[in-house]
Amino acid sequence: MKLGSLKEGGRDGTLIVVDRELRRAVRATGIAPTLQKAMDDWANLAPRLAALADQLRDDKAPGSFELDTSALAAPLPRAYQWADGSAYVVHVELVRRARGVEMPPSFWTDPLMYQGGSDSFIGPNDEIEAVDEAHGIDFEGEIGVIVDDVPMGISAEAARRHIKLVTILNDVSLRNVIVAELAKGFGFFHGKPATAFAPVAVTPDELGDAWDGARLDLPLISTLNGKEFGRPNAATDLTFDFGQLIAHAAKTRHLEAGTIVGSGTVANREAGVGCSCIAERRVRETIDGGKAVTPFMKFGDHVRIEMLDRQGQSIFGAIDQKVVHYLPPG
Amino acid sequence: MKLGSLKEGGRDGTLIVVDRELRRAVRATGIAPTLQKAMDDWANLAPRLAALADQLRDDKAPGSFELDTSALAAPLPRAYQWADGSAYVVHVELVRRARGVEMPPSFWTDPLMYQGGSDSFIGPNDEIEAVDEAHGIDFEGEIGVIVDDVPMGISAEAARRHIKLVTILNDVSLRNVIVAELAKGFGFFHGKPATAFAPVAVTPDELGDAWDGARLDLPLISTLNGKEFGRPNAATDLTFDFGQLIAHAAKTRHLEAGTIVGSGTVANREAGVGCSCIAERRVRETIDGGKAVTPFMKFGDHVRIEMLDRQGQSIFGAIDQKVVHYLPPG
């Protein structure tokens, strides 16, 4: 089944079940008012949500309506945890090479992960508010999974069973802020403003044989201002699968239901497939031609991130956003 | 008024109003079922909660009961954001000096802040579960504030008005994990397991003249295994006040209501007042005598963190925790 959240009924939105074709939807209010409430009691509520999805498919769900993705918040409009990995190590290696810095060999065996801000995610068609173009505004196309309760110290194998939903996201990044920020030694903060999510998150069964329990074997398509920017496959060159990423996140603490774990920017070694962020393209330009050519995003620029199944059907719906100039209060 | 959360009624607990003396409490269920719900609509609900607090003070609140802090979760058992500063730069300078590393002068003007995990906080008397003593288990006594909605780009002066509640907390840290983790460049993750909070969070008016709108002018008392460990004053040597810390957190994004902003380990330049974490004492030992003497916490060790008002009354109640050995599943 596919789940989303309407921007109505409060800060956590209203949970809806969406059909496979992303055409029609129905409020799940009688089952769970919000997606967080569904995650909190997933074992009991998921079968009831699935039954509603069947009704919707059969055109027998009372109150169903035509889906308008601009009315959607992120599936979890706010979450208690957003733990983002950097699981395509080929991407990290490229970035380091362009900087002339050697990558520690441990990066191939010990995942990189940062604690992201999760208090106010933005919806698939929400504007990316930025204070200053000089911050180096970039998108990052990623895969994310939403888990139920994960006990501390879990194995990577057992962690797979906690993956309840899969989605895609745009981990908006301010590249020129990040450089100075990481140098301070405490990780990302200002460099990672509000993250945007696709219209829906889906149960793994919706992915068919493209999902092996921990990896999603399909290209993630990014488009910048109407021109395709990249379509790297999300399983190719994935160094750490989602079982490993979840186990990593749970190494010294329990993860609460509704925690989102991210893959980091989807990237392939093969240059021909393009990139899921501008920073990587700039790195490749630097390595190939001595300097970065593609600029970061300006006010008014559009980014679109989407994943199609093998039949060409959009799985999660499209993230489609415009960058706008934000003016601080006062 | 003073607010806490009983461990009942679900993952977010049940909101209670507690009297000044921390003796009696009453469920606020008719007003707001949880503290997060109260934060979500603070302007409307705070006056009603204050009226209930007045009833409780006058012994006229139906259903009031004797407070047992072991029945309490953190005031926010889980939060959408936990942004922890390091606002006592004297502490950072000491740590660096012991390592023989120079501190960048910008640390005196640009706050350090990390994104903390907020999905599963622990209550004031909950055990600190640790996998391995070799991780270097430490406590960190801090001041924290809880804000309502803060717009991106707010000034430090305007940010003060968003402070709705004040509390104290134990930012449990795994020192020997942190060293390797920070070297990876993505900030804290494994080194910061679940954070513990005091029994109650209080509105600023409860602090009287010890609160100037952004700083809390009282000693924070830490006790390790029954022996006083430190009582640094939380206003002395505070480099960045809470207005500045909130404005810093909101530099590139909005902060959702219920965001907790922390001060970092309370520390004073004056050695005689002791420390709010073991790491700082070890640093002082290293500077004075060439080596660290005080060990990190072992399984079975107790830590107590508390703040008394000028009349000797506990303001937030005590954080009083034992470290226990956690065995991973399977």
GROMACS .gro file of N, CA, C and O in nm, chain B residues 31-109:
model
  316
  361ILE      N    1  -0.706   1.950   2.942
  361ILE     CA    2  -0.651   2.067   2.872
  361ILE      C    3  -0.562   2.024   2.756
  361ILE      O    4  -0.582   2.068   2.642
  362ALA      N    5  -0.466   1.940   2.786
  362ALA     CA    6  -0.376   1.886   2.682
  362ALA      C    7  -0.331   1.748   2.727
  362ALA      O    8  -0.280   1.734   2.838
  363PRO      N    9  -0.348   1.647   2.644
  363PRO     CA   10  -0.313   1.511   2.687
  363PRO      C   11  -0.161   1.493   2.706
  363PRO      O   12  -0.118   1.414   2.789
  364THR      N   13  -0.082   1.567   2.627
  364THR     CA   14   0.063   1.550   2.634
  364THR      C   15   0.131   1.688   2.631
  364THR      O   16   0.070   1.787   2.588
  365LEU      N   17   0.257   1.692   2.673
  365LEU     CA   18   0.328   1.820   2.671
  365LEU      C   19   0.348   1.868   2.527
  365LEU      O   20   0.341   1.988   2.500
  366GLN      N   21   0.369   1.775   2.432
  366GLN     CA   22   0.385   1.818   2.293
  366GLN      C   23   0.258   1.890   2.245
  366GLN      O   24   0.266   1.993   2.178
  367LYS      N   25   0.141   1.834   2.282
  367LYS     CA   26   0.015   1.899   2.243
  367LYS      C   27   0.006   2.039   2.305
  367LYS      O   28  -0.045   2.132   2.243
  368ALA      N   29   0.054   2.053   2.427
  368ALA     CA   30   0.054   2.185   2.491
  368ALA      C   31   0.147   2.280   2.417
  368ALA      O   32   0.113   2.397   2.394
  369MET      N   33   0.263   2.231   2.376
  369MET     CA   34   0.359   2.317   2.302
  369MET      C   35   0.300   2.356   2.166
  369MET      O   36   0.323   2.467   2.119
  370ASP      N   37   0.227   2.264   2.105
  370ASP     CA   38   0.169   2.288   1.972
  370ASP      C   39   0.072   2.406   1.972
  370ASP      O   40   0.049   2.468   1.868
  371ASP      N   41   0.010   2.434   2.088
  371ASP     CA   42  -0.091   2.539   2.097
  371ASP      C   43  -0.071   2.617   2.227
  371ASP      O   44  -0.165   2.642   2.302
  372TRP      N   45   0.053   2.653   2.253
  372TRP     CA   46   0.094   2.707   2.383
  372TRP      C   47   0.017   2.833   2.422
  372TRP      O   48  -0.027   2.847   2.536
  373ALA      N   49   0.002   2.925   2.327
  373ALA     CA   50  -0.060   3.054   2.361
  373ALA      C   51  -0.201   3.034   2.417
  373ALA      O   52  -0.243   3.102   2.510
  374ASN      N   53  -0.273   2.938   2.363
  374ASN     CA   54  -0.409   2.912   2.411
  374ASN      C   55  -0.413   2.827   2.537
  374ASN      O   56  -0.499   2.846   2.623
  375LEU      N   57  -0.322   2.729   2.543
  375LEU     CA   58  -0.334   2.630   2.651
  375LEU      C   59  -0.258   2.668   2.778
  375LEU      O   60  -0.297   2.627   2.887
  376ALA      N   61  -0.152   2.747   2.765
  376ALA     CA   62  -0.072   2.781   2.884
  376ALA      C   63  -0.156   2.850   2.993
  376ALA      O   64  -0.143   2.814   3.111
  377PRO      N   65  -0.244   2.944   2.957
  377PRO     CA   66  -0.325   3.006   3.065
  377PRO      C   67  -0.414   2.905   3.136
  377PRO      O   68  -0.434   2.914   3.257
  378ARG      N   69  -0.464   2.809   3.062
  378ARG     CA   70  -0.551   2.707   3.125
  378ARG      C   71  -0.469   2.615   3.216
  378ARG      O   72  -0.515   2.574   3.323
  379LEU      N   73  -0.347   2.583   3.172
  379LEU     CA   74  -0.260   2.500   3.257
  379LEU      C   75  -0.221   2.579   3.383
  379LEU      O   76  -0.214   2.523   3.493
  380ALA      N   77  -0.198   2.709   3.367
  380ALA     CA   78  -0.161   2.793   3.482
  380ALA      C   79  -0.276   2.800   3.583
  380ALA      O   80  -0.254   2.799   3.705
  381ALA      N   81  -0.399   2.803   3.531
  381ALA     CA   82  -0.515   2.805   3.621
  381ALA      C   83  -0.523   2.674   3.700
  381ALA      O   84  -0.554   2.674   3.820
  382LEU      N   85  -0.490   2.563   3.633
  382LEU     CA   86  -0.488   2.433   3.702
  382LEU      C   87  -0.378   2.431   3.807
  382LEU      O   88  -0.396   2.376   3.917
  383ALA      N   89  -0.265   2.493   3.777
  383ALA     CA   90  -0.155   2.501   3.873
  383ALA      C   91  -0.199   2.581   3.997
  383ALA      O   92  -0.165   2.545   4.110
  384ASP      N   93  -0.275   2.687   3.975
  384ASP     CA   94  -0.326   2.765   4.089
  384ASP      C   95  -0.419   2.681   4.175
  384ASP      O   96  -0.412   2.684   4.299
  385GLN      N   97  -0.507   2.605   4.109
  385GLN     CA   98  -0.598   2.515   4.183
  385GLN      C   99  -0.518   2.414   4.267
  385GLN      O  100  -0.550   2.388   4.383
  386LEU      N  101  -0.413   2.360   4.206
  386LEU     CA  102  -0.331   2.261   4.276
  386LEU      C  103  -0.264   2.325   4.398
  386LEU      O  104  -0.263   2.266   4.507
  387ARG      N  105  -0.212   2.447   4.379
  387ARG     CA  106  -0.147   2.519   4.490
  387ARG      C  107  -0.246   2.538   4.605
  387ARG      O  108  -0.211   2.524   4.722
  388ASP      N  109  -0.371   2.570   4.570
  388ASP     CA  110  -0.473   2.597   4.671
  388ASP      C  111  -0.544   2.470   4.719
  388ASP      O  112  -0.645   2.478   4.789
  389ASP      N  113  -0.489   2.356   4.679
  389ASP     CA  114  -0.545   2.226   4.720
  389ASP      C  115  -0.690   2.210   4.673
  389ASP      O  116  -0.773   2.152   4.741
  390LYS      N  117  -0.721   2.266   4.556
  390LYS     CA  118  -0.857   2.259   4.503
  390LYS      C  119  -0.863   2.188   4.368
  390LYS      O  120  -0.960   2.205   4.293
  391ALA      N  121  -0.758   2.112   4.334
  391ALA     CA  122  -0.757   2.043   4.205
  391ALA      C  123  -0.807   1.900   4.224
  391ALA      O  124  -0.740   1.818   4.287
  392PRO      N  125  -0.925   1.869   4.170
  392PRO     CA  126  -0.978   1.732   4.187
  392PRO      C  127  -0.885   1.630   4.121
  392PRO      O  128  -0.833   1.656   4.012
  393GLY      N  129  -0.865   1.519   4.190
  393GLY     CA  130  -0.783   1.413   4.131
  393GLY      C  131  -0.634   1.431   4.152
  393GLY      O  132  -0.554   1.356   4.095
  394SER      N  133  -0.595   1.528   4.235
  394SER     CA  134  -0.451   1.546   4.257
  394SER      C  135  -0.396   1.428   4.337
  394SER      O  136  -0.471   1.359   4.407
  395PHE      N  137  -0.267   1.404   4.322
  395PHE     CA  138  -0.206   1.286   4.386
  395PHE      C  139  -0.063   1.319   4.427
  395PHE      O  140  -0.005   1.419   4.382
  396GLU      N  141  -0.007   1.234   4.511
  396GLU     CA  142   0.129   1.253   4.558
  396GLU      C  143   0.227   1.221   4.445
  396GLU      O  144   0.213   1.118   4.378
  397LEU      N  145   0.327   1.306   4.424
  397LEU     CA  146   0.419   1.286   4.313
  397LEU      C  147   0.525   1.181   4.346
  397LEU      O  148   0.585   1.182   4.453
  398ASP      N  149   0.544   1.088   4.252
  398ASP     CA  150   0.651   0.988   4.264
  398ASP      C  151   0.736   1.003   4.138
  398ASP      O  152   0.693   0.965   4.029
  399THR      N  153   0.855   1.058   4.152
  399THR     CA  154   0.933   1.091   4.031
  399THR      C  155   0.974   0.967   3.952
  399THR      O  156   1.003   0.976   3.833
  400SER      N  157   0.974   0.849   4.017
  400SER     CA  158   1.011   0.730   3.941
  400SER      C  159   0.902   0.690   3.841
  400SER      O  160   0.925   0.607   3.753
  401ALA      N  161   0.783   0.750   3.856
  401ALA     CA  162   0.674   0.723   3.761
  401ALA      C  163   0.677   0.819   3.643
  401ALA      O  164   0.589   0.816   3.556
  402LEU      N  165   0.781   0.905   3.639
  402LEU     CA  166   0.785   1.008   3.536
  402LEU      C  167   0.877   0.972   3.419
  402LEU      O  168   0.986   0.915   3.438
  403ALA      N  169   0.832   1.007   3.301
  403ALA     CA  170   0.916   1.007   3.182
  403ALA      C  171   0.986   1.144   3.175
  403ALA      O  172   0.967   1.228   3.264
  404ALA      N  173   1.065   1.167   3.073
  404ALA     CA  174   1.112   1.303   3.047
  404ALA      C  175   0.989   1.390   3.023
  404ALA      O  176   0.887   1.340   2.974
  405PRO      N  177   0.995   1.520   3.055
  405PRO     CA  178   0.878   1.607   3.029
  405PRO      C  179   0.828   1.591   2.884
  405PRO      O  180   0.708   1.581   2.862
  406LEU      N  181   0.919   1.590   2.788
  406LEU     CA  182   0.884   1.547   2.651
  406LEU      C  183   0.948   1.408   2.634
  406LEU      O  184   1.069   1.397   2.612
  407PRO      N  185   0.869   1.301   2.644
  407PRO     CA  186   0.928   1.167   2.635
  407PRO      C  187   0.997   1.142   2.501
  407PRO      O  188   1.089   1.063   2.490
  408ARG      N  189   0.948   1.209   2.398
  408ARG     CA  190   1.016   1.211   2.269
  408ARG      C  191   0.987   1.349   2.210
  408ARG      O  192   0.881   1.406   2.234
  409ALA      N  193   1.082   1.403   2.135
  409ALA     CA  194   1.067   1.539   2.084
  409ALA      C  195   1.104   1.540   1.936
  409ALA      O  196   1.171   1.449   1.886
  410TYR      N  197   1.059   1.643   1.866
  410TYR     CA  198   1.088   1.652   1.723
  410TYR      C  199   1.226   1.712   1.696
  410TYR      O  200   1.279   1.698   1.587
  411GLN      N  201   1.280   1.778   1.798
  411GLN     CA  202   1.416   1.831   1.779
  411GLN      C  203   1.486   1.853   1.912
  411GLN      O  204   1.429   1.905   2.006
  412TRP      N  205   1.614   1.819   1.911
  412TRP     CA  206   1.701   1.838   2.026
  412TRP      C  207   1.831   1.896   1.970
  412TRP      O  208   1.908   1.826   1.904
  413ALA      N  209   1.847   2.026   1.990
  413ALA     CA  210   1.961   2.099   1.936
  413ALA      C  211   2.048   2.142   2.053
  413ALA      O  212   2.008   2.229   2.132
  414ASP      N  213   2.163   2.082   2.065
  414ASP     CA  214   2.245   2.103   2.185
  414ASP      C  215   2.367   2.188   2.155
  414ASP      O  216   2.451   2.151   2.073
  415GLY      N  217   2.376   2.300   2.221
  415GLY     CA  218   2.491   2.389   2.205
  415GLY      C  219   2.609   2.345   2.291
  415GLY      O  220   2.604   2.244   2.362
  416SER      N  221   2.715   2.422   2.283
  416SER     CA  222   2.830   2.404   2.371
  416SER      C  223   2.868   2.546   2.409
  416SER      O  224   2.963   2.604   2.358
  417ALA      N  225   2.787   2.603   2.500
  417ALA     CA  226   2.787   2.748   2.521
  417ALA      C  227   2.883   2.795   2.629
  417ALA      O  228   2.900   2.914   2.648
  418TYR      N  229   2.943   2.701   2.701
  418TYR     CA  230   3.045   2.737   2.800
  418TYR      C  231   3.180   2.714   2.734
  418TYR      O  232   3.240   2.607   2.745
  419VAL      N  233   3.226   2.815   2.662
  419VAL     CA  234   3.344   2.796   2.578
  419VAL      C  235   3.469   2.768   2.662
  419VAL      O  236   3.563   2.702   2.617
  420VAL      N  237   3.467   2.811   2.787
  420VAL     CA  238   3.577   2.781   2.878
  420VAL      C  239   3.599   2.629   2.887
  420VAL      O  240   3.713   2.582   2.897
  421HIS      N  241   3.491   2.554   2.881
  421HIS     CA  242   3.497   2.407   2.885
  421HIS      C  243   3.563   2.353   2.757
  421HIS      O  244   3.652   2.267   2.764
  422VAL      N  245   3.521   2.407   2.643
  422VAL     CA  246   3.577   2.363   2.515
  422VAL      C  247   3.728   2.394   2.512
  422VAL      O  248   3.810   2.310   2.470
  423GLU      N  249   3.763   2.510   2.563
  423GLU     CA  250   3.903   2.554   2.564
  423GLU      C  251   3.989   2.461   2.650
  423GLU      O  252   4.100   2.422   2.611
  424LEU      N  253   3.935   2.421   2.764
  424LEU     CA  254   4.006   2.329   2.853
  424LEU      C  255   4.032   2.195   2.785
  424LEU      O  256   4.142   2.141   2.790
  425VAL      N  257   3.925   2.141   2.723
  425VAL     CA  258   3.936   2.011   2.656
  425VAL      C  259   4.044   2.017   2.548
  425VAL      O  260   4.127   1.928   2.535
  426ARG      N  261   4.042   2.127   2.472
  426ARG     CA  262   4.141   2.143   2.364
  426ARG      C  263   4.283   2.153   2.422
  426ARG      O  264   4.377   2.097   2.368
  427ARG      N  265   4.295   2.229   2.531
  427ARG     CA  266   4.428   2.250   2.588
  427ARG      C  267   4.489   2.117   2.633
  427ARG      O  268   4.607   2.089   2.611
  428ALA      N  269   4.404   2.033   2.693
  428ALA     CA  270   4.452   1.902   2.738
  428ALA      C  271   4.497   1.816   2.621
  428ALA      O  272   4.587   1.733   2.634
  429ARG      N  273   4.433   1.836   2.505
  429ARG     CA  274   4.470   1.759   2.386
  429ARG      C  275   4.589   1.824   2.313
  429ARG      O  276   4.638   1.772   2.214
  430GLY      N  277   4.629   1.945   2.359
  430GLY     CA  278   4.738   2.016   2.293
  430GLY      C  279   4.697   2.075   2.159
  430GLY      O  280   4.780   2.101   2.073
  431VAL      N  281   4.566   2.097   2.143
  431VAL     CA  282   4.515   2.153   2.017
  431VAL      C  283   4.469   2.297   2.044
  431VAL      O  284   4.401   2.323   2.144
  432GLU      N  285   4.503   2.389   1.956
  432GLU     CA  286   4.460   2.526   1.973
  432GLU      C  287   4.311   2.539   1.936
  432GLU      O  288   4.264   2.472   1.844
  433MET      N  289   4.239   2.622   2.009
  433MET     CA  290   4.098   2.644   1.977
  433MET      C  291   4.085   2.764   1.882
  433MET      O  292   4.143   2.869   1.908
  434PRO      N  293   4.011   2.748   1.772
  434PRO     CA  294   3.994   2.863   1.681
  434PRO      C  295   3.929   2.980   1.756
  434PRO      O  296   3.832   2.958   1.830
  435PRO      N  297   3.978   3.103   1.738
  435PRO     CA  298   3.921   3.218   1.808
  435PRO      C  299   3.772   3.238   1.776
  435PRO      O  300   3.697   3.291   1.858
  436SER      N  301   3.727   3.191   1.659
  436SER     CA  302   3.585   3.205   1.621
  436SER      C  303   3.492   3.133   1.717
  436SER      O  304   3.373   3.164   1.724
  437PHE      N  305   3.546   3.036   1.795
  437PHE     CA  306   3.461   2.964   1.890
  437PHE      C  307   3.404   3.056   1.998
  437PHE      O  308   3.305   3.024   2.062
  438TRP      N  309   3.466   3.174   2.017
  438TRP     CA  310   3.415   3.271   2.114
  438TRP      C  311   3.299   3.353   2.057
  438TRP      O  312   3.229   3.422   2.131
  439THR      N  313   3.279   3.348   1.925
  439THR     CA  314   3.175   3.431   1.864
  439THR      C  315   3.071   3.350   1.785
  439THR      O  316   2.961   3.398   1.760
   0.00000   0.00000   0.00000
